[in-house]
């Protein structure tokens, strides 16, 4: 209830995601209170804490992996997923 009251000044759309999940696991876009409730339910299936932040619309997404080894960093190629979707799911990636 506190979050829903705070959303009156924050506004929509927002992105909701579990705090400690990587990639796009449990991430949702919410455009209204009903979608926000569903998004929070999903996020809390993966973590006890969730992040709610303003959605950046018409953005570009880039994926890159970095691994630290005894010999230094190994960096993957940069990938830009191309899709019409607003939020790219884990399965899409």
PDB file of N, CA and C in Angstrom:
ATOM      1  N   UNK A   1       0.822  -1.203   0.000  1.00  0.00           N
ATOM      2  CA  UNK A   1       0.000   0.000   0.000  1.00  0.00           C
ATOM      3  C   UNK A   1       0.865   1.267   0.000  1.00  0.00           C
ATOM      4  N   UNK A   2       1.967   1.223   0.755  1.00  0.00           N
ATOM      5  CA  UNK A   2       2.864   2.381   0.785  1.00  0.00           C
ATOM      6  C   UNK A   2       3.444   2.645  -0.595  1.00  0.00           C
ATOM      7  N   UNK A   3       3.867   1.584  -1.258  1.00  0.00           N
ATOM      8  CA  UNK A   3       4.424   1.731  -2.602  1.00  0.00           C
ATOM      9  C   UNK A   3       3.389   2.307  -3.559  1.00  0.00           C
ATOM     10  N   UNK A   4       2.164   1.817  -3.489  1.00  0.00           N
ATOM     11  CA  UNK A   4       1.131   2.310  -4.392  1.00  0.00           C
ATOM     12  C   UNK A   4       0.868   3.797  -4.152  1.00  0.00           C
ATOM     13  N   UNK A   5       0.926   4.240  -2.909  1.00  0.00           N
ATOM     14  CA  UNK A   5       0.749   5.679  -2.625  1.00  0.00           C
ATOM     15  C   UNK A   5       1.923   6.478  -3.197  1.00  0.00           C
ATOM     16  N   UNK A   6       3.135   5.942  -3.059  1.00  0.00           N
ATOM     17  CA  UNK A   6       4.307   6.634  -3.596  1.00  0.00           C
ATOM     18  C   UNK A   6       4.248   6.734  -5.117  1.00  0.00           C
ATOM     19  N   UNK A   7       3.644   5.754  -5.757  1.00  0.00           N
ATOM     20  CA  UNK A   7       3.553   5.744  -7.217  1.00  0.00           C
ATOM     21  C   UNK A   7       2.712   6.898  -7.744  1.00  0.00           C
ATOM     22  N   UNK A   8       1.850   7.469  -6.909  1.00  0.00           N
ATOM     23  CA  UNK A   8       1.038   8.600  -7.355  1.00  0.00           C
ATOM     24  C   UNK A   8       1.925   9.777  -7.750  1.00  0.00           C
ATOM     25  N   UNK A   9       3.067   9.948  -7.097  1.00  0.00           N
ATOM     26  CA  UNK A   9       3.978  11.034  -7.468  1.00  0.00           C
ATOM     27  C   UNK A   9       5.069  10.556  -8.430  1.00  0.00           C
ATOM     28  N   UNK A  10       5.377   9.270  -8.400  1.00  0.00           N
ATOM     29  CA  UNK A  10       6.441   8.722  -9.250  1.00  0.00           C
ATOM     30  C   UNK A  10       5.983   8.609 -10.691  1.00  0.00           C
ATOM     31  N   UNK A  11       4.801   8.076 -10.919  1.00  0.00           N
ATOM     32  CA  UNK A  11       4.241   7.959 -12.261  1.00  0.00           C
ATOM     33  C   UNK A  11       4.595   6.655 -12.964  1.00  0.00           C
ATOM     34  N   UNK A  12       3.942   6.413 -14.066  1.00  0.00           N
ATOM     35  CA  UNK A  12       4.126   5.217 -14.896  1.00  0.00           C
ATOM     36  C   UNK A  12       4.617   5.629 -16.270  1.00  0.00           C
ATOM     37  N   UNK A  13       5.213   4.758 -17.055  1.00  0.00           N
ATOM     38  CA  UNK A  13       5.508   3.347 -16.820  1.00  0.00           C
ATOM     39  C   UNK A  13       6.748   3.185 -15.949  1.00  0.00           C
ATOM     40  N   UNK A  14       6.823   2.011 -15.290  1.00  0.00           N
ATOM     41  CA  UNK A  14       7.980   1.665 -14.464  1.00  0.00           C
ATOM     42  C   UNK A  14       8.444   0.260 -14.817  1.00  0.00           C
ATOM     43  N   UNK A  15       9.695  -0.004 -14.507  1.00  0.00           N
ATOM     44  CA  UNK A  15      10.251  -1.341 -14.639  1.00  0.00           C
ATOM     45  C   UNK A  15      10.410  -1.892 -13.228  1.00  0.00           C
ATOM     46  N   UNK A  16       9.978  -3.137 -13.040  1.00  0.00           N
ATOM     47  CA  UNK A  16      10.077  -3.814 -11.746  1.00  0.00           C
ATOM     48  C   UNK A  16      10.978  -5.026 -11.931  1.00  0.00           C
ATOM     49  N   UNK A  17      11.935  -5.191 -11.010  1.00  0.00           N
ATOM     50  CA  UNK A  17      12.843  -6.331 -11.131  1.00  0.00           C
ATOM     51  C   UNK A  17      13.334  -6.772  -9.755  1.00  0.00           C
ATOM     52  N   UNK A  18      13.619  -8.069  -9.627  1.00  0.00           N
ATOM     53  CA  UNK A  18      14.214  -8.562  -8.385  1.00  0.00           C
ATOM     54  C   UNK A  18      15.592  -7.941  -8.203  1.00  0.00           C
ATOM     55  N   UNK A  19      15.967  -7.658  -6.963  1.00  0.00           N
ATOM     56  CA  UNK A  19      17.242  -6.997  -6.700  1.00  0.00           C
ATOM     57  C   UNK A  19      18.430  -7.869  -7.094  1.00  0.00           C
ATOM     58  N   UNK A  20      18.385  -9.151  -6.739  1.00  0.00           N
ATOM     59  CA  UNK A  20      19.569  -9.979  -6.896  1.00  0.00           C
ATOM     60  C   UNK A  20      19.507 -10.956  -8.063  1.00  0.00           C
ATOM     61  N   UNK A  21      18.730 -10.679  -9.075  1.00  0.00           N
ATOM     62  CA  UNK A  21      18.706 -11.539 -10.261  1.00  0.00           C
ATOM     63  C   UNK A  21      19.451 -10.845 -11.388  1.00  0.00           C
ATOM     64  N   UNK A  22      20.095 -11.610 -12.210  1.00  0.00           N
ATOM     65  CA  UNK A  22      20.791 -11.047 -13.348  1.00  0.00           C
ATOM     66  C   UNK A  22      19.928 -11.127 -14.586  1.00  0.00           C
ATOM     67  N   UNK A  23      20.433 -10.584 -15.659  1.00  0.00           N
ATOM     68  CA  UNK A  23      19.780 -10.619 -16.957  1.00  0.00           C
ATOM     69  C   UNK A  23      18.376 -10.052 -16.868  1.00  0.00           C
ATOM     70  N   UNK A  24      17.400 -10.754 -17.386  1.00  0.00           N
ATOM     71  CA  UNK A  24      16.023 -10.248 -17.400  1.00  0.00           C
ATOM     72  C   UNK A  24      15.084 -11.142 -16.604  1.00  0.00           C
ATOM     73  N   UNK A  25      15.629 -11.935 -15.686  1.00  0.00           N
ATOM     74  CA  UNK A  25      14.800 -12.859 -14.910  1.00  0.00           C
ATOM     75  C   UNK A  25      13.904 -12.071 -13.962  1.00  0.00           C
ATOM     76  N   UNK A  26      12.596 -12.262 -14.099  1.00  0.00           N
ATOM     77  CA  UNK A  26      11.642 -11.614 -13.207  1.00  0.00           C
ATOM     78  C   UNK A  26      11.393 -10.146 -13.480  1.00  0.00           C
ATOM     79  N   UNK A  27      11.825  -9.641 -14.627  1.00  0.00           N
ATOM     80  CA  UNK A  27      11.668  -8.220 -14.965  1.00  0.00           C
ATOM     81  C   UNK A  27      10.346  -7.998 -15.689  1.00  0.00           C
ATOM     82  N   UNK A  28       9.639  -6.922 -15.298  1.00  0.00           N
ATOM     83  CA  UNK A  28       8.356  -6.598 -15.925  1.00  0.00           C
ATOM     84  C   UNK A  28       8.238  -5.097 -16.137  1.00  0.00           C
ATOM     85  N   UNK A  29       7.442  -4.728 -17.120  1.00  0.00           N
ATOM     86  CA  UNK A  29       7.068  -3.341 -17.354  1.00  0.00           C
ATOM     87  C   UNK A  29       5.652  -3.159 -16.841  1.00  0.00           C
ATOM     88  N   UNK A  30       5.440  -2.120 -16.040  1.00  0.00           N
ATOM     89  CA  UNK A  30       4.101  -1.839 -15.510  1.00  0.00           C
ATOM     90  C   UNK A  30       3.662  -0.458 -15.978  1.00  0.00           C
ATOM     91  N   UNK A  31       2.480  -0.417 -16.588  1.00  0.00           N
ATOM     92  CA  UNK A  31       1.933   0.846 -17.091  1.00  0.00           C
ATOM     93  C   UNK A  31       0.816   1.388 -16.214  1.00  0.00           C
ATOM     94  N   UNK A  32       0.381   0.595 -15.220  1.00  0.00           N
ATOM     95  CA  UNK A  32      -0.681   1.022 -14.303  1.00  0.00           C
ATOM     96  C   UNK A  32      -0.585   0.210 -13.015  1.00  0.00           C
ATOM     97  N   UNK A  33      -1.480   0.500 -12.057  1.00  0.00           N
ATOM     98  CA  UNK A  33      -1.413  -0.153 -10.750  1.00  0.00           C
ATOM     99  C   UNK A  33      -1.619  -1.664 -10.829  1.00  0.00           C
ATOM    100  N   UNK A  34      -2.538  -2.134 -11.666  1.00  0.00           N
ATOM    101  CA  UNK A  34      -2.768  -3.573 -11.778  1.00  0.00           C
ATOM    102  C   UNK A  34      -1.522  -4.287 -12.307  1.00  0.00           C
ATOM    103  N   UNK A  35      -0.884  -3.714 -13.331  1.00  0.00           N
ATOM    104  CA  UNK A  35       0.343  -4.313 -13.854  1.00  0.00           C
ATOM    105  C   UNK A  35       1.461  -4.238 -12.820  1.00  0.00           C
ATOM    106  N   UNK A  36       1.487  -3.170 -12.024  1.00  0.00           N
ATOM    107  CA  UNK A  36       2.498  -3.043 -10.973  1.00  0.00           C
ATOM    108  C   UNK A  36       2.347  -4.155  -9.939  1.00  0.00           C
ATOM    109  N   UNK A  37       1.127  -4.427  -9.528  1.00  0.00           N
ATOM    110  CA  UNK A  37       0.894  -5.502  -8.555  1.00  0.00           C
ATOM    111  C   UNK A  37       1.365  -6.846  -9.120  1.00  0.00           C
ATOM    112  N   UNK A  38       1.027  -7.133 -10.388  1.00  0.00           N
ATOM    113  CA  UNK A  38       1.459  -8.395 -11.004  1.00  0.00           C
ATOM    114  C   UNK A  38       2.985  -8.449 -11.135  1.00  0.00           C
ATOM    115  N   UNK A  39       3.589  -7.317 -11.496  1.00  0.00           N
ATOM    116  CA  UNK A  39       5.045  -7.260 -11.649  1.00  0.00           C
ATOM    117  C   UNK A  39       5.747  -7.498 -10.312  1.00  0.00           C
ATOM    118  N   UNK A  40       5.218  -6.929  -9.241  1.00  0.00           N
ATOM    119  CA  UNK A  40       5.809  -7.142  -7.925  1.00  0.00           C
ATOM    120  C   UNK A  40       5.651  -8.593  -7.486  1.00  0.00           C
ATOM    121  N   UNK A  41       4.488  -9.177  -7.753  1.00  0.00           N
ATOM    122  CA  UNK A  41       4.290 -10.602  -7.434  1.00  0.00           C
ATOM    123  C   UNK A  41       5.345 -11.457  -8.135  1.00  0.00           C
ATOM    124  N   UNK A  42       5.604 -11.166  -9.409  1.00  0.00           N
ATOM    125  CA  UNK A  42       6.606 -11.925 -10.158  1.00  0.00           C
ATOM    126  C   UNK A  42       8.001 -11.700  -9.573  1.00  0.00           C
ATOM    127  N   UNK A  43       8.365 -10.456  -9.320  1.00  0.00           N
ATOM    128  CA  UNK A  43       9.693 -10.150  -8.789  1.00  0.00           C
ATOM    129  C   UNK A  43       9.930 -10.856  -7.457  1.00  0.00           C
ATOM    130  N   UNK A  44       8.888 -10.910  -6.609  1.00  0.00           N
ATOM    131  CA  UNK A  44       9.044 -11.531  -5.291  1.00  0.00           C
ATOM    132  C   UNK A  44       9.079 -13.056  -5.357  1.00  0.00           C
ATOM    133  N   UNK A  45       8.833 -13.630  -6.516  1.00  0.00           N
ATOM    134  CA  UNK A  45       9.036 -15.067  -6.685  1.00  0.00           C
ATOM    135  C   UNK A  45      10.530 -15.392  -6.778  1.00  0.00           C
ATOM    136  N   UNK A  46      11.345 -14.380  -7.130  1.00  0.00           N
ATOM    137  CA  UNK A  46      12.769 -14.580  -7.335  1.00  0.00           C
ATOM    138  C   UNK A  46      13.641 -13.956  -6.246  1.00  0.00           C
ATOM    139  N   UNK A  47      13.064 -13.072  -5.423  1.00  0.00           N
ATOM    140  CA  UNK A  47      13.852 -12.376  -4.418  1.00  0.00           C
ATOM    141  C   UNK A  47      12.918 -11.820  -3.349  1.00  0.00           C
ATOM    142  N   UNK A  48      13.490 -11.448  -2.214  1.00  0.00           N
ATOM    143  CA  UNK A  48      12.696 -10.829  -1.145  1.00  0.00           C
ATOM    144  C   UNK A  48      12.643  -9.321  -1.287  1.00  0.00           C
ATOM    145  N   UNK A  49      13.436  -8.754  -2.206  1.00  0.00           N
ATOM    146  CA  UNK A  49      13.463  -7.319  -2.463  1.00  0.00           C
ATOM    147  C   UNK A  49      13.285  -7.068  -3.957  1.00  0.00           C
ATOM    148  N   UNK A  50      12.691  -5.925  -4.280  1.00  0.00           N
ATOM    149  CA  UNK A  50      12.473  -5.560  -5.687  1.00  0.00           C
ATOM    150  C   UNK A  50      12.854  -4.101  -5.907  1.00  0.00           C
ATOM    151  N   UNK A  51      13.252  -3.808  -7.130  1.00  0.00           N
ATOM    152  CA  UNK A  51      13.552  -2.438  -7.545  1.00  0.00           C
ATOM    153  C   UNK A  51      12.416  -1.974  -8.457  1.00  0.00           C
ATOM    154  N   UNK A  52      11.945  -0.758  -8.218  1.00  0.00           N
ATOM    155  CA  UNK A  52      10.956  -0.130  -9.098  1.00  0.00           C
ATOM    156  C   UNK A  52      11.595   1.166  -9.590  1.00  0.00           C
ATOM    157  N   UNK A  53      11.742   1.279 -10.908  1.00  0.00           N
ATOM    158  CA  UNK A  53      12.372   2.478 -11.462  1.00  0.00           C
ATOM    159  C   UNK A  53      11.634   2.936 -12.704  1.00  0.00           C
ATOM    160  N   UNK A  54      11.761   4.215 -12.994  1.00  0.00           N
ATOM    161  CA  UNK A  54      11.099   4.754 -14.185  1.00  0.00           C
ATOM    162  C   UNK A  54      11.588   4.008 -15.422  1.00  0.00           C
ATOM    163  N   UNK A  55      10.669   3.712 -16.307  1.00  0.00           N
ATOM    164  CA  UNK A  55      11.024   3.028 -17.555  1.00  0.00           C
ATOM    165  C   UNK A  55      11.601   4.034 -18.536  1.00  0.00           C
ATOM    166  N   UNK A  56      12.637   3.619 -19.223  1.00  0.00           N
ATOM    167  CA  UNK A  56      13.212   4.415 -20.309  1.00  0.00           C
ATOM    168  C   UNK A  56      12.633   3.853 -21.593  1.00  0.00           C
ATOM    169  N   UNK A  57      11.831   4.634 -22.260  1.00  0.00           N
ATOM    170  CA  UNK A  57      11.183   4.179 -23.484  1.00  0.00           C
ATOM    171  C   UNK A  57      12.045   4.575 -24.684  1.00  0.00           C
ATOM    172  N   UNK A  58      11.893   3.851 -25.770  1.00  0.00           N
ATOM    173  CA  UNK A  58      12.651   4.084 -27.004  1.00  0.00           C
ATOM    174  C   UNK A  58      14.149   4.069 -26.719  1.00  0.00           C
ATOM    175  N   UNK A  59      14.588   3.011 -26.064  1.00  0.00           N
ATOM    176  CA  UNK A  59      15.984   2.861 -25.694  1.00  0.00           C
ATOM    177  C   UNK A  59      16.633   1.780 -26.536  1.00  0.00           C
ATOM    178  N   UNK A  60      17.939   1.699 -26.435  1.00  0.00           N
ATOM    179  CA  UNK A  60      18.687   0.611 -27.059  1.00  0.00           C
ATOM    180  C   UNK A  60      19.293  -0.207 -25.941  1.00  0.00           C
ATOM    181  N   UNK A  61      19.316  -1.513 -26.117  1.00  0.00           N
ATOM    182  CA  UNK A  61      19.883  -2.397 -25.109  1.00  0.00           C
ATOM    183  C   UNK A  61      21.110  -3.081 -25.672  1.00  0.00           C
ATOM    184  N   UNK A  62      22.134  -3.188 -24.837  1.00  0.00           N
ATOM    185  CA  UNK A  62      23.353  -3.888 -25.212  1.00  0.00           C
ATOM    186  C   UNK A  62      23.669  -4.913 -24.136  1.00  0.00           C
ATOM    187  N   UNK A  63      24.105  -6.078 -24.548  1.00  0.00           N
ATOM    188  CA  UNK A  63      24.484  -7.138 -23.627  1.00  0.00           C
ATOM    189  C   UNK A  63      25.974  -7.417 -23.773  1.00  0.00           C
ATOM    190  N   UNK A  64      26.643  -7.587 -22.640  1.00  0.00           N
ATOM    191  CA  UNK A  64      28.056  -7.941 -22.637  1.00  0.00           C
ATOM    192  C   UNK A  64      28.330  -8.732 -21.360  1.00  0.00           C
ATOM    193  N   UNK A  65      29.200  -9.713 -21.459  1.00  0.00           N
ATOM    194  CA  UNK A  65      29.600 -10.501 -20.294  1.00  0.00           C
ATOM    195  C   UNK A  65      31.053 -10.204 -19.972  1.00  0.00           C
ATOM    196  N   UNK A  66      31.336 -10.130 -18.683  1.00  0.00           N
ATOM    197  CA  UNK A  66      32.707  -9.897 -18.226  1.00  0.00           C
ATOM    198  C   UNK A  66      33.014 -10.932 -17.149  1.00  0.00           C
ATOM    199  N   UNK A  67      34.164 -11.589 -17.297  1.00  0.00           N
ATOM    200  CA  UNK A  67      34.577 -12.583 -16.314  1.00  0.00           C
ATOM    201  C   UNK A  67      35.990 -12.238 -15.836  1.00  0.00           C
ATOM    202  N   UNK A  68      36.142 -12.228 -14.520  1.00  0.00           N
ATOM    203  CA  UNK A  68      37.450 -11.952 -13.936  1.00  0.00           C
ATOM    204  C   UNK A  68      38.175 -13.278 -13.716  1.00  0.00           C
ATOM    205  N   UNK A  69      39.371 -13.396 -14.258  1.00  0.00           N
ATOM    206  CA  UNK A  69      40.174 -14.608 -14.103  1.00  0.00           C
ATOM    207  C   UNK A  69      41.516 -14.239 -13.450  1.00  0.00           C
ATOM    208  N   UNK A  70      42.298 -15.239 -13.137  1.00  0.00           N
ATOM    209  CA  UNK A  70      43.626 -14.999 -12.566  1.00  0.00           C
ATOM    210  C   UNK A  70      44.509 -14.220 -13.527  1.00  0.00           C
ATOM    211  N   UNK A  71      44.213 -14.302 -14.835  1.00  0.00           N
ATOM    212  CA  UNK A  71      45.012 -13.615 -15.860  1.00  0.00           C
ATOM    213  C   UNK A  71      44.411 -12.284 -16.289  1.00  0.00           C
ATOM    214  N   UNK A  72      43.370 -11.838 -15.635  1.00  0.00           N
ATOM    215  CA  UNK A  72      42.744 -10.573 -16.000  1.00  0.00           C
ATOM    216  C   UNK A  72      41.300 -10.762 -16.413  1.00  0.00           C
ATOM    217  N   UNK A  73      40.745  -9.764 -17.050  1.00  0.00           N
ATOM    218  CA  UNK A  73      39.350  -9.790 -17.471  1.00  0.00           C
ATOM    219  C   UNK A  73      39.190 -10.407 -18.849  1.00  0.00           C
ATOM    220  N   UNK A  74      38.124 -11.164 -19.013  1.00  0.00           N
ATOM    221  CA  UNK A  74      37.721 -11.672 -20.326  1.00  0.00           C
ATOM    222  C   UNK A  74      36.385 -11.017 -20.635  1.00  0.00           C
ATOM    223  N   UNK A  75      36.304 -10.362 -21.782  1.00  0.00           N
ATOM    224  CA  UNK A  75      35.103  -9.629 -22.162  1.00  0.00           C
ATOM    225  C   UNK A  75      34.532 -10.223 -23.442  1.00  0.00           C
ATOM    226  N   UNK A  76      33.225 -10.485 -23.432  1.00  0.00           N
ATOM    227  CA  UNK A  76      32.570 -11.033 -24.624  1.00  0.00           C
ATOM    228  C   UNK A  76      32.374  -9.944 -25.668  1.00  0.00           C
ATOM    229  N   UNK A  77      31.920 -10.367 -26.830  1.00  0.00           N
ATOM    230  CA  UNK A  77      31.498  -9.398 -27.837  1.00  0.00           C
ATOM    231  C   UNK A  77      30.245  -8.700 -27.346  1.00  0.00           C
ATOM    232  N   UNK A  78      30.005  -7.496 -27.816  1.00  0.00           N
ATOM    233  CA  UNK A  78      28.806  -6.749 -27.452  1.00  0.00           C
ATOM    234  C   UNK A  78      27.686  -7.161 -28.398  1.00  0.00           C
ATOM    235  N   UNK A  79      26.535  -7.468 -27.817  1.00  0.00           N
ATOM    236  CA  UNK A  79      25.366  -7.901 -28.582  1.00  0.00           C
ATOM    237  C   UNK A  79      24.255  -6.880 -28.392  1.00  0.00           C
ATOM    238  N   UNK A  80      23.593  -6.509 -29.466  1.00  0.00           N
ATOM    239  CA  UNK A  80      22.418  -5.627 -29.377  1.00  0.00           C
ATOM    240  C   UNK A  80      21.200  -6.411 -29.857  1.00  0.00           C
ATOM    241  N   UNK A  81      20.369  -6.888 -28.918  1.00  0.00           N
ATOM    242  CA  UNK A  81      19.171  -7.611 -29.338  1.00  0.00           C
ATOM    243  C   UNK A  81      18.200  -6.672 -30.045  1.00  0.00           C
ATOM    244  N   UNK A  82      17.696  -7.107 -31.166  1.00  0.00           N
ATOM    245  CA  UNK A  82      16.749  -6.314 -31.941  1.00  0.00           C
ATOM    246  C   UNK A  82      15.371  -6.949 -31.795  1.00  0.00           C
ATOM    247  N   UNK A  83      14.426  -6.185 -31.273  1.00  0.00           N
ATOM    248  CA  UNK A  83      13.076  -6.684 -31.053  1.00  0.00           C
ATOM    249  C   UNK A  83      12.098  -5.520 -31.013  1.00  0.00           C
ATOM    250  N   UNK A  84      10.846  -5.827 -31.231  1.00  0.00           N
ATOM    251  CA  UNK A  84       9.791  -4.825 -31.115  1.00  0.00           C
ATOM    252  C   UNK A  84       9.268  -4.742 -29.690  1.00  0.00           C
ATOM    253  N   UNK A  85       9.682  -5.684 -28.829  1.00  0.00           N
ATOM    254  CA  UNK A  85       9.200  -5.726 -27.451  1.00  0.00           C
ATOM    255  C   UNK A  85       9.799  -4.587 -26.634  1.00  0.00           C
ATOM    256  N   UNK A  86       9.041  -4.116 -25.663  1.00  0.00           N
ATOM    257  CA  UNK A  86       9.530  -3.061 -24.775  1.00  0.00           C
ATOM    258  C   UNK A  86      10.512  -3.628 -23.765  1.00  0.00           C
ATOM    259  N   UNK A  87      10.198  -4.803 -23.208  1.00  0.00           N
ATOM    260  CA  UNK A  87      11.085  -5.484 -22.266  1.00  0.00           C
ATOM    261  C   UNK A  87      11.482  -6.818 -22.883  1.00  0.00           C
ATOM    262  N   UNK A  88      12.761  -7.075 -22.964  1.00  0.00           N
ATOM    263  CA  UNK A  88      13.261  -8.311 -23.529  1.00  0.00           C
ATOM    264  C   UNK A  88      13.366  -9.339 -22.399  1.00  0.00           C
ATOM    265  N   UNK A  89      12.704 -10.449 -22.548  1.00  0.00           N
ATOM    266  CA  UNK A  89      12.696 -11.470 -21.498  1.00  0.00           C
ATOM    267  C   UNK A  89      13.980 -12.275 -21.495  1.00  0.00           C
ATOM    268  N   UNK A  90      14.184 -13.013 -20.416  1.00  0.00           N
ATOM    269  CA  UNK A  90      15.319 -13.913 -20.309  1.00  0.00           C
ATOM    270  C   UNK A  90      15.297 -14.934 -21.438  1.00  0.00           C
ATOM    271  N   UNK A  91      14.108 -15.449 -21.739  1.00  0.00           N
ATOM    272  CA  UNK A  91      13.959 -16.438 -22.808  1.00  0.00           C
ATOM    273  C   UNK A  91      14.328 -15.834 -24.165  1.00  0.00           C
ATOM    274  N   UNK A  92      13.971 -14.557 -24.401  1.00  0.00           N
ATOM    275  CA  UNK A  92      14.322 -13.890 -25.653  1.00  0.00           C
ATOM    276  C   UNK A  92      15.842 -13.795 -25.832  1.00  0.00           C
ATOM    277  N   UNK A  93      16.520 -13.517 -24.731  1.00  0.00           N
ATOM    278  CA  UNK A  93      17.975 -13.371 -24.801  1.00  0.00           C
ATOM    279  C   UNK A  93      18.613 -14.704 -25.076  1.00  0.00           C
TER     280      UNK A  93
END
